[in-house]
Coordinates of C-alpha atoms and ligand atoms in Angstrom, one line a residue:
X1 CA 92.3 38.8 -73.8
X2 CA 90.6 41.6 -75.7
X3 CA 87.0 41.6 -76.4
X4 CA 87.0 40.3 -80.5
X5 CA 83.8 40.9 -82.4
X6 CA 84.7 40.1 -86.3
X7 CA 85.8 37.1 -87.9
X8 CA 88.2 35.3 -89.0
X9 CA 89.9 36.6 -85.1
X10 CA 86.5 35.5 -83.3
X11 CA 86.2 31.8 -85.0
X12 CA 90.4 31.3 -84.8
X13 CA 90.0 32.8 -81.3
X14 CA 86.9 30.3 -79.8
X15 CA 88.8 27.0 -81.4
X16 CA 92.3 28.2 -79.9
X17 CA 92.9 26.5 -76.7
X18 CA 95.1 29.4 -75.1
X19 CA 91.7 31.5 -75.2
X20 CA 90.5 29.0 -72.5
X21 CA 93.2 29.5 -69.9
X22 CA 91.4 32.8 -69.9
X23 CA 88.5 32.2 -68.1
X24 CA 87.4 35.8 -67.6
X25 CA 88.5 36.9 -71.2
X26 CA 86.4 34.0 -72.7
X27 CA 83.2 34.7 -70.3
X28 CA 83.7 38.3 -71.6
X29 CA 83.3 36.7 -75.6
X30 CA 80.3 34.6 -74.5
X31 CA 78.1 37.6 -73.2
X32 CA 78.7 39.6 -76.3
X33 CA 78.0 36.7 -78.6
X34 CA 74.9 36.3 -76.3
X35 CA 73.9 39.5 -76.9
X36 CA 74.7 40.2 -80.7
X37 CA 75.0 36.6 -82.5
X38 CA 74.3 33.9 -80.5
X39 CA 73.9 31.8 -83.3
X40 CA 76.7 32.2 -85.0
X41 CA 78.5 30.7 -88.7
X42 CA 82.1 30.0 -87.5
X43 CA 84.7 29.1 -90.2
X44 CA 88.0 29.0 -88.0
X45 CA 91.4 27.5 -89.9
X46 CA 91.7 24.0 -89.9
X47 CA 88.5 23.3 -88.6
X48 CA 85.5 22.4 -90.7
X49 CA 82.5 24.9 -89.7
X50 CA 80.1 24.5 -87.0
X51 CA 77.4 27.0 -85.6
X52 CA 77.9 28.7 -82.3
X53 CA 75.5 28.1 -79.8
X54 CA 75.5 30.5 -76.6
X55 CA 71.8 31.0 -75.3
X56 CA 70.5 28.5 -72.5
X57 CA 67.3 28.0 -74.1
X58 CA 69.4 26.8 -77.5
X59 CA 71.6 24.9 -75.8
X60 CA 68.6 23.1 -74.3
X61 CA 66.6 23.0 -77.3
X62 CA 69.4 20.8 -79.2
X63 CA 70.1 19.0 -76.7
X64 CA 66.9 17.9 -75.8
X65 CA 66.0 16.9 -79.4
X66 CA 68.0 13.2 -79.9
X67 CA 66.1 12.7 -83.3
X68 CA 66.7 16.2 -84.8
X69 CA 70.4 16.2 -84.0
X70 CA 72.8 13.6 -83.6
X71 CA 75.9 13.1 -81.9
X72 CA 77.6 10.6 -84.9
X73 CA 79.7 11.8 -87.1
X74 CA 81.2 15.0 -84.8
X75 CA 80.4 14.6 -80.9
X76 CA 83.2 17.0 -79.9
X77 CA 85.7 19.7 -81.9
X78 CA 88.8 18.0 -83.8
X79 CA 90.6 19.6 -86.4
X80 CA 90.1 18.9 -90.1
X81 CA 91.0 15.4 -91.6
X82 CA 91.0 13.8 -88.0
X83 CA 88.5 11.5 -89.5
X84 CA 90.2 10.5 -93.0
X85 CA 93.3 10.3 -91.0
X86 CA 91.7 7.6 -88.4
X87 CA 90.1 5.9 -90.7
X88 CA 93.2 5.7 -93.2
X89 CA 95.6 4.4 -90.1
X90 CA 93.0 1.9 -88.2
X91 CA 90.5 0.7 -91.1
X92 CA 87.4 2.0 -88.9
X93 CA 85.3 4.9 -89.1
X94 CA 85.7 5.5 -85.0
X95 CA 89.0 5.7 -82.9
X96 CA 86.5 5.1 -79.8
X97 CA 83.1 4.4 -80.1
X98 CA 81.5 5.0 -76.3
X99 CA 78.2 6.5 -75.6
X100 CA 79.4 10.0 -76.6
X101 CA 79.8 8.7 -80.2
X102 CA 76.3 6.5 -80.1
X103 CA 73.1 7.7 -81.1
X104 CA 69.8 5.1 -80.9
X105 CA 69.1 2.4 -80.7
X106 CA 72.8 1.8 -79.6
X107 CA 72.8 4.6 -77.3
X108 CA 69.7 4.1 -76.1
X109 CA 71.5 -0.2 -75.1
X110 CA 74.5 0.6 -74.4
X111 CA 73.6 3.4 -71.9
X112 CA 71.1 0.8 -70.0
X113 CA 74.1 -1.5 -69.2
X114 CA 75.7 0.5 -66.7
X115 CA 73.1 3.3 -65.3
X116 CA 72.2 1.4 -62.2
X117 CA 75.9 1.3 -60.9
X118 CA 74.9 5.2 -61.0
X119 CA 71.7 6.2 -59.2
X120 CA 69.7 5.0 -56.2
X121 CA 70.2 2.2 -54.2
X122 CA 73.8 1.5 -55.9
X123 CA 74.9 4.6 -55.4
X124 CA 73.9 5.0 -52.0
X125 CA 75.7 1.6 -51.2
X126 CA 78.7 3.8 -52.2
X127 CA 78.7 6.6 -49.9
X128 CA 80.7 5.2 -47.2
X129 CA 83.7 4.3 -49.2
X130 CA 83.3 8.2 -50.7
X131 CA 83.1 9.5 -47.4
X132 CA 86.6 7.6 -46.4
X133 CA 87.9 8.4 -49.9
X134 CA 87.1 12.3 -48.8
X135 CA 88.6 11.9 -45.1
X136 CA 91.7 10.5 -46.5
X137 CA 92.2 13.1 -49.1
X138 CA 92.0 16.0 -46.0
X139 CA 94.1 14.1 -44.2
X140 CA 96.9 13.9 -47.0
X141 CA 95.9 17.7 -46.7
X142 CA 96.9 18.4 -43.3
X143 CA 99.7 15.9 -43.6
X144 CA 101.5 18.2 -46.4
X145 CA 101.6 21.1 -43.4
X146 CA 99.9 24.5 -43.7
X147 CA 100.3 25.0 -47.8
X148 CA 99.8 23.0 -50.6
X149 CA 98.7 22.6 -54.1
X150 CA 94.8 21.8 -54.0
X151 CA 94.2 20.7 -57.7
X152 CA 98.2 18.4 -57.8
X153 CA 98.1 17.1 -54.2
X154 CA 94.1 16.7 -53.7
X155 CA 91.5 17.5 -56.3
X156 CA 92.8 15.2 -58.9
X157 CA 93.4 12.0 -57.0
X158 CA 90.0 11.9 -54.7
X159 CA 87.5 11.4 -57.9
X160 CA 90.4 9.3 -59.7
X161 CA 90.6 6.9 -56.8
X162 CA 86.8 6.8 -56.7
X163 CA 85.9 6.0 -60.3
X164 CA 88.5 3.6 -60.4
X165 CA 87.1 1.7 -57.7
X166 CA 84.3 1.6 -59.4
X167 CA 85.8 0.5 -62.2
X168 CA 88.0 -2.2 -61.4
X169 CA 91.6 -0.7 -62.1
X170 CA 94.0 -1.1 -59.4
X171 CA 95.4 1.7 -57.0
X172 CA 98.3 0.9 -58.4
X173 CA 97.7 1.6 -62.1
X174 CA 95.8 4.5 -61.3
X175 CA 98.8 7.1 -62.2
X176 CA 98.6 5.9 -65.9
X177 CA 95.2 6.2 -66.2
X178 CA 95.6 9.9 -65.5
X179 CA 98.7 10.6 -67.7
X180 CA 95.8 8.7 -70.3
X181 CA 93.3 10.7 -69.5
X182 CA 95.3 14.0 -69.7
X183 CA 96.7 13.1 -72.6
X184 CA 92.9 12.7 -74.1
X185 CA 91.0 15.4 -72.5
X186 CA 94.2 18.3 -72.3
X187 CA 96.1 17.2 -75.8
X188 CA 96.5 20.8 -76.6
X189 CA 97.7 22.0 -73.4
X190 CA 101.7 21.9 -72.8
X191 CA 101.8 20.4 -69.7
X192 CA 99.5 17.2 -70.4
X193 CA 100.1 16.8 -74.4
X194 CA 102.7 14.1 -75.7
X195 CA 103.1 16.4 -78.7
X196 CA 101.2 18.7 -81.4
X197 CA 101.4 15.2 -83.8
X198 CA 98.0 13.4 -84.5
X199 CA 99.8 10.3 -84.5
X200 CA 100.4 10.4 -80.8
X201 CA 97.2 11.3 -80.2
X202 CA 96.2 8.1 -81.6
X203 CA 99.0 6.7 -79.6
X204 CA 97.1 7.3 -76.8
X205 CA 94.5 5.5 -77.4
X206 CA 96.4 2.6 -78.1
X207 CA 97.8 3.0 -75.1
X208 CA 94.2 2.6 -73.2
X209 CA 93.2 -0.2 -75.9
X210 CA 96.4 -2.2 -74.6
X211 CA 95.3 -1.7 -70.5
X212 CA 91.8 -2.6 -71.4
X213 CA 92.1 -5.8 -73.5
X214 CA 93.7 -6.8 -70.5
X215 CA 91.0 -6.0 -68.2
X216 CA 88.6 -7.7 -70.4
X217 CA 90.4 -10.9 -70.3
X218 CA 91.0 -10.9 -66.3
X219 CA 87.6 -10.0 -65.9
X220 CA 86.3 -12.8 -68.1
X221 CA 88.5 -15.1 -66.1
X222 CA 87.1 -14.2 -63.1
X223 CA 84.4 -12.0 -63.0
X224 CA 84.0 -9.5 -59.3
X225 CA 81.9 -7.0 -58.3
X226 CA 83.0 -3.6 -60.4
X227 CA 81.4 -2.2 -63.7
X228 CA 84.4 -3.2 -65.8
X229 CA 83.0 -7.2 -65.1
X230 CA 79.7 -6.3 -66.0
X231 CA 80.9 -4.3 -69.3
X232 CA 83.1 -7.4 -70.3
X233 CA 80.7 -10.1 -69.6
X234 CA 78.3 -8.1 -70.7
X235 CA 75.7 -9.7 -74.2
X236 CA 73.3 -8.3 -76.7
X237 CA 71.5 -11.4 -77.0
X238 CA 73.8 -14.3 -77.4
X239 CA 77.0 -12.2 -78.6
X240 CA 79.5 -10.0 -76.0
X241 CA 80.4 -6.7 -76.7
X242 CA 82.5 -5.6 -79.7
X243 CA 85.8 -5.1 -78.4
X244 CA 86.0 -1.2 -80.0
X245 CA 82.6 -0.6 -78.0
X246 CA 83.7 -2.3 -75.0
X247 CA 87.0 -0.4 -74.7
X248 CA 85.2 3.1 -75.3
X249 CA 83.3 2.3 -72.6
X250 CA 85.9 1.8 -70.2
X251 CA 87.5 4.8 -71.3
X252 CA 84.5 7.1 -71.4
X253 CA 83.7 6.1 -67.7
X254 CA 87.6 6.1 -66.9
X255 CA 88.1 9.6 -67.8
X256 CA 84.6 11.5 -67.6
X257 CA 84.9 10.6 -63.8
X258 CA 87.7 12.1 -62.7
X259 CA 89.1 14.8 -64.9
X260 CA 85.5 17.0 -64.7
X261 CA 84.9 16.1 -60.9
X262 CA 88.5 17.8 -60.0
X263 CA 88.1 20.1 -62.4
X264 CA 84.8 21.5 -60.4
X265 CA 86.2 20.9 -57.0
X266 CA 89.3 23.2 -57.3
X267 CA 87.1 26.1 -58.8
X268 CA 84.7 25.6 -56.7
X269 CA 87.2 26.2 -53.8
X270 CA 88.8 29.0 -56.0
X271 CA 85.2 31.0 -55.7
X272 CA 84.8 30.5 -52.1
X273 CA 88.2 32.1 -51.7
X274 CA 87.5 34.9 -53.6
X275 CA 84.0 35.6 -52.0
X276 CA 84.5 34.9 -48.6
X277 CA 81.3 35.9 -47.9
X278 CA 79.9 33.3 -49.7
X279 CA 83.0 30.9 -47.8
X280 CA 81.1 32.0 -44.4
X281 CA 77.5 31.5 -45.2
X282 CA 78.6 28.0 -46.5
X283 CA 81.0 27.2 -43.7
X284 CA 78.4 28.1 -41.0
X285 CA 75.0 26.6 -43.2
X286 CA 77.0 23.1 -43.9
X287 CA 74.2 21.0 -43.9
X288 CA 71.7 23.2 -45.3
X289 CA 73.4 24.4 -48.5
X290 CA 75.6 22.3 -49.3
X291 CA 73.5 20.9 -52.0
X292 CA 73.0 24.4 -53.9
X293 CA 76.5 25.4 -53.2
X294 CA 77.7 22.1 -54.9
X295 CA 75.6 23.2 -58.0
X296 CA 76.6 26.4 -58.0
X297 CA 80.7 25.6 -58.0
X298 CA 79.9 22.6 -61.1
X299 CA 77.7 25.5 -63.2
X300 CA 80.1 28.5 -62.7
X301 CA 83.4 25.9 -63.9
X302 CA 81.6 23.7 -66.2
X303 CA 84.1 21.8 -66.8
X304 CA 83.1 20.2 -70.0
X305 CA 83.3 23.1 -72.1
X306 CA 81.2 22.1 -75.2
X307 CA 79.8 18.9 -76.6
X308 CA 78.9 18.9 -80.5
X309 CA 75.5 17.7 -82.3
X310 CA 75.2 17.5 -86.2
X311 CA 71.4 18.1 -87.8
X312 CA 69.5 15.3 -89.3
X313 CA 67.0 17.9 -90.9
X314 CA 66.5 22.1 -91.2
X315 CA 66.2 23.5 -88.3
X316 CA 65.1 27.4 -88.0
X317 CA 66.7 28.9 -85.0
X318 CA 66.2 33.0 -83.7
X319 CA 66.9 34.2 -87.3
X320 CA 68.9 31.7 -89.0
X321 CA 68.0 28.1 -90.2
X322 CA 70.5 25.4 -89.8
X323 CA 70.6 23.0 -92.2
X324 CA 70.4 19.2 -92.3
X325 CA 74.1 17.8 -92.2
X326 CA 75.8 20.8 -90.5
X327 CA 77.1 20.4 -86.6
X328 CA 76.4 23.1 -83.9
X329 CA 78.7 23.6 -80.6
X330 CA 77.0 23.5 -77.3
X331 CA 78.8 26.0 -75.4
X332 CA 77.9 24.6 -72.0
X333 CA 79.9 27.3 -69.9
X334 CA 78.0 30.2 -71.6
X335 CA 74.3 28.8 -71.1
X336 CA 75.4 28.7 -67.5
X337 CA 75.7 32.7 -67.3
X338 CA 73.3 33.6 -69.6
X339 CA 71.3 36.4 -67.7
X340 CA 67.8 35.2 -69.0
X341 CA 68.1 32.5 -66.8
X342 CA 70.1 32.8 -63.9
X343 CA 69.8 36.0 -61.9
X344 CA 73.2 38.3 -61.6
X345 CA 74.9 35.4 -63.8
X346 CA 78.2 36.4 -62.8
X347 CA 77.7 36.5 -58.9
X348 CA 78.7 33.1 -57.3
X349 CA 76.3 32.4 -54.8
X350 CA 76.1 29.5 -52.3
X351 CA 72.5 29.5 -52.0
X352 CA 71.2 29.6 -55.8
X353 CA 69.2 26.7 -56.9
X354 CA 71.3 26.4 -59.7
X355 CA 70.1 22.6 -60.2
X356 CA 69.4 23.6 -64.2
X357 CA 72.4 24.5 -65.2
X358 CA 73.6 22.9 -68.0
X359 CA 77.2 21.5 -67.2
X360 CA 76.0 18.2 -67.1
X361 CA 74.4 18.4 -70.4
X362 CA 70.7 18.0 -70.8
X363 CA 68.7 15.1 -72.9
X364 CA 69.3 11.9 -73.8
X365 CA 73.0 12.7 -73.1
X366 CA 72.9 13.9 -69.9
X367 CA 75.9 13.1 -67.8
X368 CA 75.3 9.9 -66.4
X369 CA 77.7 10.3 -63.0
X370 CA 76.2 13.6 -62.2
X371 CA 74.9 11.9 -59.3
X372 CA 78.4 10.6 -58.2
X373 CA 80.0 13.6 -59.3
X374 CA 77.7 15.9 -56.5
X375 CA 77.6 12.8 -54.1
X376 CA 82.3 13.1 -54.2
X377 CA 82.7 16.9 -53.8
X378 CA 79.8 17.3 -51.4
X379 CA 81.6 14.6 -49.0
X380 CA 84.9 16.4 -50.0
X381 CA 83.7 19.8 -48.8
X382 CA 81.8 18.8 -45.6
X383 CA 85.4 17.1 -44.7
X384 CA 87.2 19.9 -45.6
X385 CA 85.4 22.8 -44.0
X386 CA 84.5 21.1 -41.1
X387 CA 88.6 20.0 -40.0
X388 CA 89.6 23.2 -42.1
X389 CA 90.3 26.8 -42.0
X390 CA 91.7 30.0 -42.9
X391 CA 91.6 28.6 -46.4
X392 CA 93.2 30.7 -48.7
X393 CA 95.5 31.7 -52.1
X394 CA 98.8 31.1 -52.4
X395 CA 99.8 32.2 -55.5
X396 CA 98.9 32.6 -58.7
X397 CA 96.1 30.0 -60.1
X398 CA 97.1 28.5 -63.8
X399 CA 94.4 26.9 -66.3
X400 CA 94.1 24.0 -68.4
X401 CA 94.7 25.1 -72.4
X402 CA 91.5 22.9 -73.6
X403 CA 88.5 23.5 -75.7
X404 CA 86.9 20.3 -74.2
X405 CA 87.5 19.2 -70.5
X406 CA 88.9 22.2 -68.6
X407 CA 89.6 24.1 -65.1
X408 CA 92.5 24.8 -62.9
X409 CA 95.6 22.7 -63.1
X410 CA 97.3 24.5 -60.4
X411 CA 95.9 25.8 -57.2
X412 CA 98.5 26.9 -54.2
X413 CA 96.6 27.5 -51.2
X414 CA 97.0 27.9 -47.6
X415 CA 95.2 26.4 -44.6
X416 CA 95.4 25.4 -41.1
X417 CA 93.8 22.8 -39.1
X418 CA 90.2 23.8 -37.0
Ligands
LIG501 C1 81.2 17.7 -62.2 C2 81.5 16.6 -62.8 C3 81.0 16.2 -64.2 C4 80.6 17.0 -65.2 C5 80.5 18.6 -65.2 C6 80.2 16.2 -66.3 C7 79.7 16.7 -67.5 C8 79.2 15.9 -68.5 C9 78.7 16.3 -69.8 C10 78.5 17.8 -70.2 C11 78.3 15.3 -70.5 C12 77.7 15.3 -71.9 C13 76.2 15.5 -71.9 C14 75.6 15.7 -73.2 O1 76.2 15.4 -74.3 O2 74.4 16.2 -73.2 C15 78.6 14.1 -69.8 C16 78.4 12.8 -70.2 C17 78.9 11.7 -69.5 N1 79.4 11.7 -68.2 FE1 79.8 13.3 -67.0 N2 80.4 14.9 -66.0 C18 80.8 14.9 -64.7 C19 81.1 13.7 -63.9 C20 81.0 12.4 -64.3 C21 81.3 11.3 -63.5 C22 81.7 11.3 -62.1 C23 81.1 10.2 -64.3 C24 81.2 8.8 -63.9 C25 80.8 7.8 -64.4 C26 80.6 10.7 -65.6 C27 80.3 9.9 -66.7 C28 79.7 10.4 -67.9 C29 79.3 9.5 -69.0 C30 79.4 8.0 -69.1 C31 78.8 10.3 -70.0 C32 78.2 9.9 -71.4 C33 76.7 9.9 -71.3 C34 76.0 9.6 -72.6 O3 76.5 10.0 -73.6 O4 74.9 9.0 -72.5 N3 80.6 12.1 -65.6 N4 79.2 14.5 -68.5

């Protein structure tokens, strides 16, 4: 993609999902908007406007500030009239309410619920089932023979089996939940979208309301041990959970476990294989950098490619004020190269404390599996480069078209056994 400085091309260009199946041509965009207008008015067609936000310390500053801006009415990017148009088919202001769409006090409840299940002592109880999760996925490796496709065969089902564990949904059902989730997360993209028409969009989500109200009524039957038992038996006081709240819950855990984990797995082997000097130092430092190499594959994919916030007041920012009422996009992948803050932004290095990257978000916000997320690839990759090698490309790696959850869908590699 060519470098584009001027609107209307630059604002069409940003929204377009095609632009982000070019990861170096879109990197390319970021540093100049970095550098010349990093917060920037874009009007792009069929889209109502937002400000750009490309600087780290901006990204950070928004985020951070959970009174100033707000993630209700406009948490992510949708086109124009998505709203009227949800609101004229179900009745309801929301098609899914889940954190993402919450701002306090609900956020502040609704988040509480679950967060054990996702640090400390709960999480830790998880690790041995993660480490088996991770030797059966190199196993399935080395049973496909010397080639295979990393992102199809491994990177999606590892964190998808894992989450839904957590969950509560079935091994069996686990195949629909990731046509779901693709459909959700990668509606523009060819491959994963049922078609360019809202309605089926909102299909889909019908589709996941339909699966859930049935988990809600098992679990109320007979509660077990997973979060989607505590979610359904779950009260604020004397009354459950709205049903619209307790599906978006389900979902929002359902899909922002998987999708972003695989998404940072497969690039992160992507960048070992094309700096296999960095492949080396890891393979032969396992235990001592795995933990920095872990951060540094999630902050150079960041997956999640932007969340949005919408002003509650005037807010002046470098040169420009925004205003109370109008959104800004956090462009998570372009605070994690800006050159202020990370030495040699575009190197990938094994052994950068990259801990403060922003591709978990940052605030209030702030993705509440990152924990799980680093806990899954770091088993994956001590499995896989210790009973691994010779890893390398196969042919030619192809992108998600999405402005929201992104990465690799296909990754053809080669390998043989240690
Ligand atoms: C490498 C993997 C992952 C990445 C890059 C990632 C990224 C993000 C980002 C950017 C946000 C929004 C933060 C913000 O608005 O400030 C988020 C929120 C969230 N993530 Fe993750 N995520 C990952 C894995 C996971 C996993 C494994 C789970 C499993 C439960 C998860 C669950 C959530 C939830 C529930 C939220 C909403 C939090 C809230 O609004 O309070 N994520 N994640």
């Amino acid at each position: 993609m060519p470098l584009i400085t001027h609107s209307p091309d630059l604002d069409n260009a940003l929204v377009n999902p095609t632009t982000w199946a070019d990861e170096l041509g879109l990197h390319r965009q970021f540093e100049w908007l970095r550098e010349n207008d990093p917060v920037r008015w874009l009007t792009p067609d069929g889209f109502d406007p937002f400000w750009s936000i490309t600087k780290y310390s901006d990204i950070k500053a928004i985020a951070g500030n959970k009174k100033l801006f707000i993630n209700d009415p406009r948490p992510t990017l949708g086109p124009k009239g998505l709203q009227e148009m949800v609101e004229a088919v179900t009745g309801r202001k929301h098609l899914i309410r889940s954190l993402v769409q919450m701002d306090d006090p609900d956020h502040m409840a609704y988040r509480r619920l679950t967060q054990g299940w996702f640090m400390g002592q709960q999480l830790r109880l998880l690790q041995a089932r993660v480490d088996e999760l991770a030797k059966q996925s190199v196993d399935r490796l080395l049973a496909l023979g010397n080639t295979c496709d990393f992102v199809k065969d491994v990177a999606i089902w590892y964190p998808l089996r894992v989450i839904m564990e957590i969950l509560g949904v079935p091994a069996e059902d686990e195949a629909l939940m990731l046509k779901l989730t693709q459909e959700l997360f990668g509606s523009t993209d060819p491959d994963n979208q049922r078609s360019f028409a809202q309605e089926d969009f909102l299909q889909v989500v019908a589709d996941f309301d339909d699966y859930f109200d049935r988990l809600t009524a098992a679990r109320r039957r007979q509660p077990t041990d997973d979060v989607a038992s505590l979610i359904a038996n779950a009260k604020f006081g004397d009354d459950p959970l709205p049903r619209l709240e307790i599906n978006g819950y389900y979902t929002i855990i359902a899909t922002a476990g998987h999708d972003t984990t695989s998404a940072s797995t497969a690039g992160g082997l992507l960048a070992l294989m094309n700096n296999p000097a960095q492949m080396h130092k890891l393979v032969n430092n396992l235990d001592s950098l795995m933990p920095t190499a872990i951060d540094e594959m999630i902050r150079w994919v960041s997956p999640v490619r932007h969340f949005m916030r919408t002003a509650t007041q005037d807010f002046p920012l470098r040169n420009k004020t925004i205003s109370s009422g109008e959104s800004v996009i956090l462009w998570y992948a372009s605070g994690n190269r800006d050159q202020d803050i990370f030495e040699a932004p575009f190197d990938f290095r094994v052994d950068r404390q990259a801990t403060k990257h922003l591709a978990f978000g940052f605030g209030g916000h702030v993705c509440l599996g990152q924990h799980l997320a680093r806990m899954e690839m770091s088993a994956l990759y001590r499995e896989l480069l210790t009973r691994v090698t010779d890893i390398e490309l196969a042919g030619e790696p192809q992108y998600i078209q999405s402005t929201f959850v992104g990465g690799l869908k296909s990754l053809p590699i080669r390998y043989r056994p240690k």
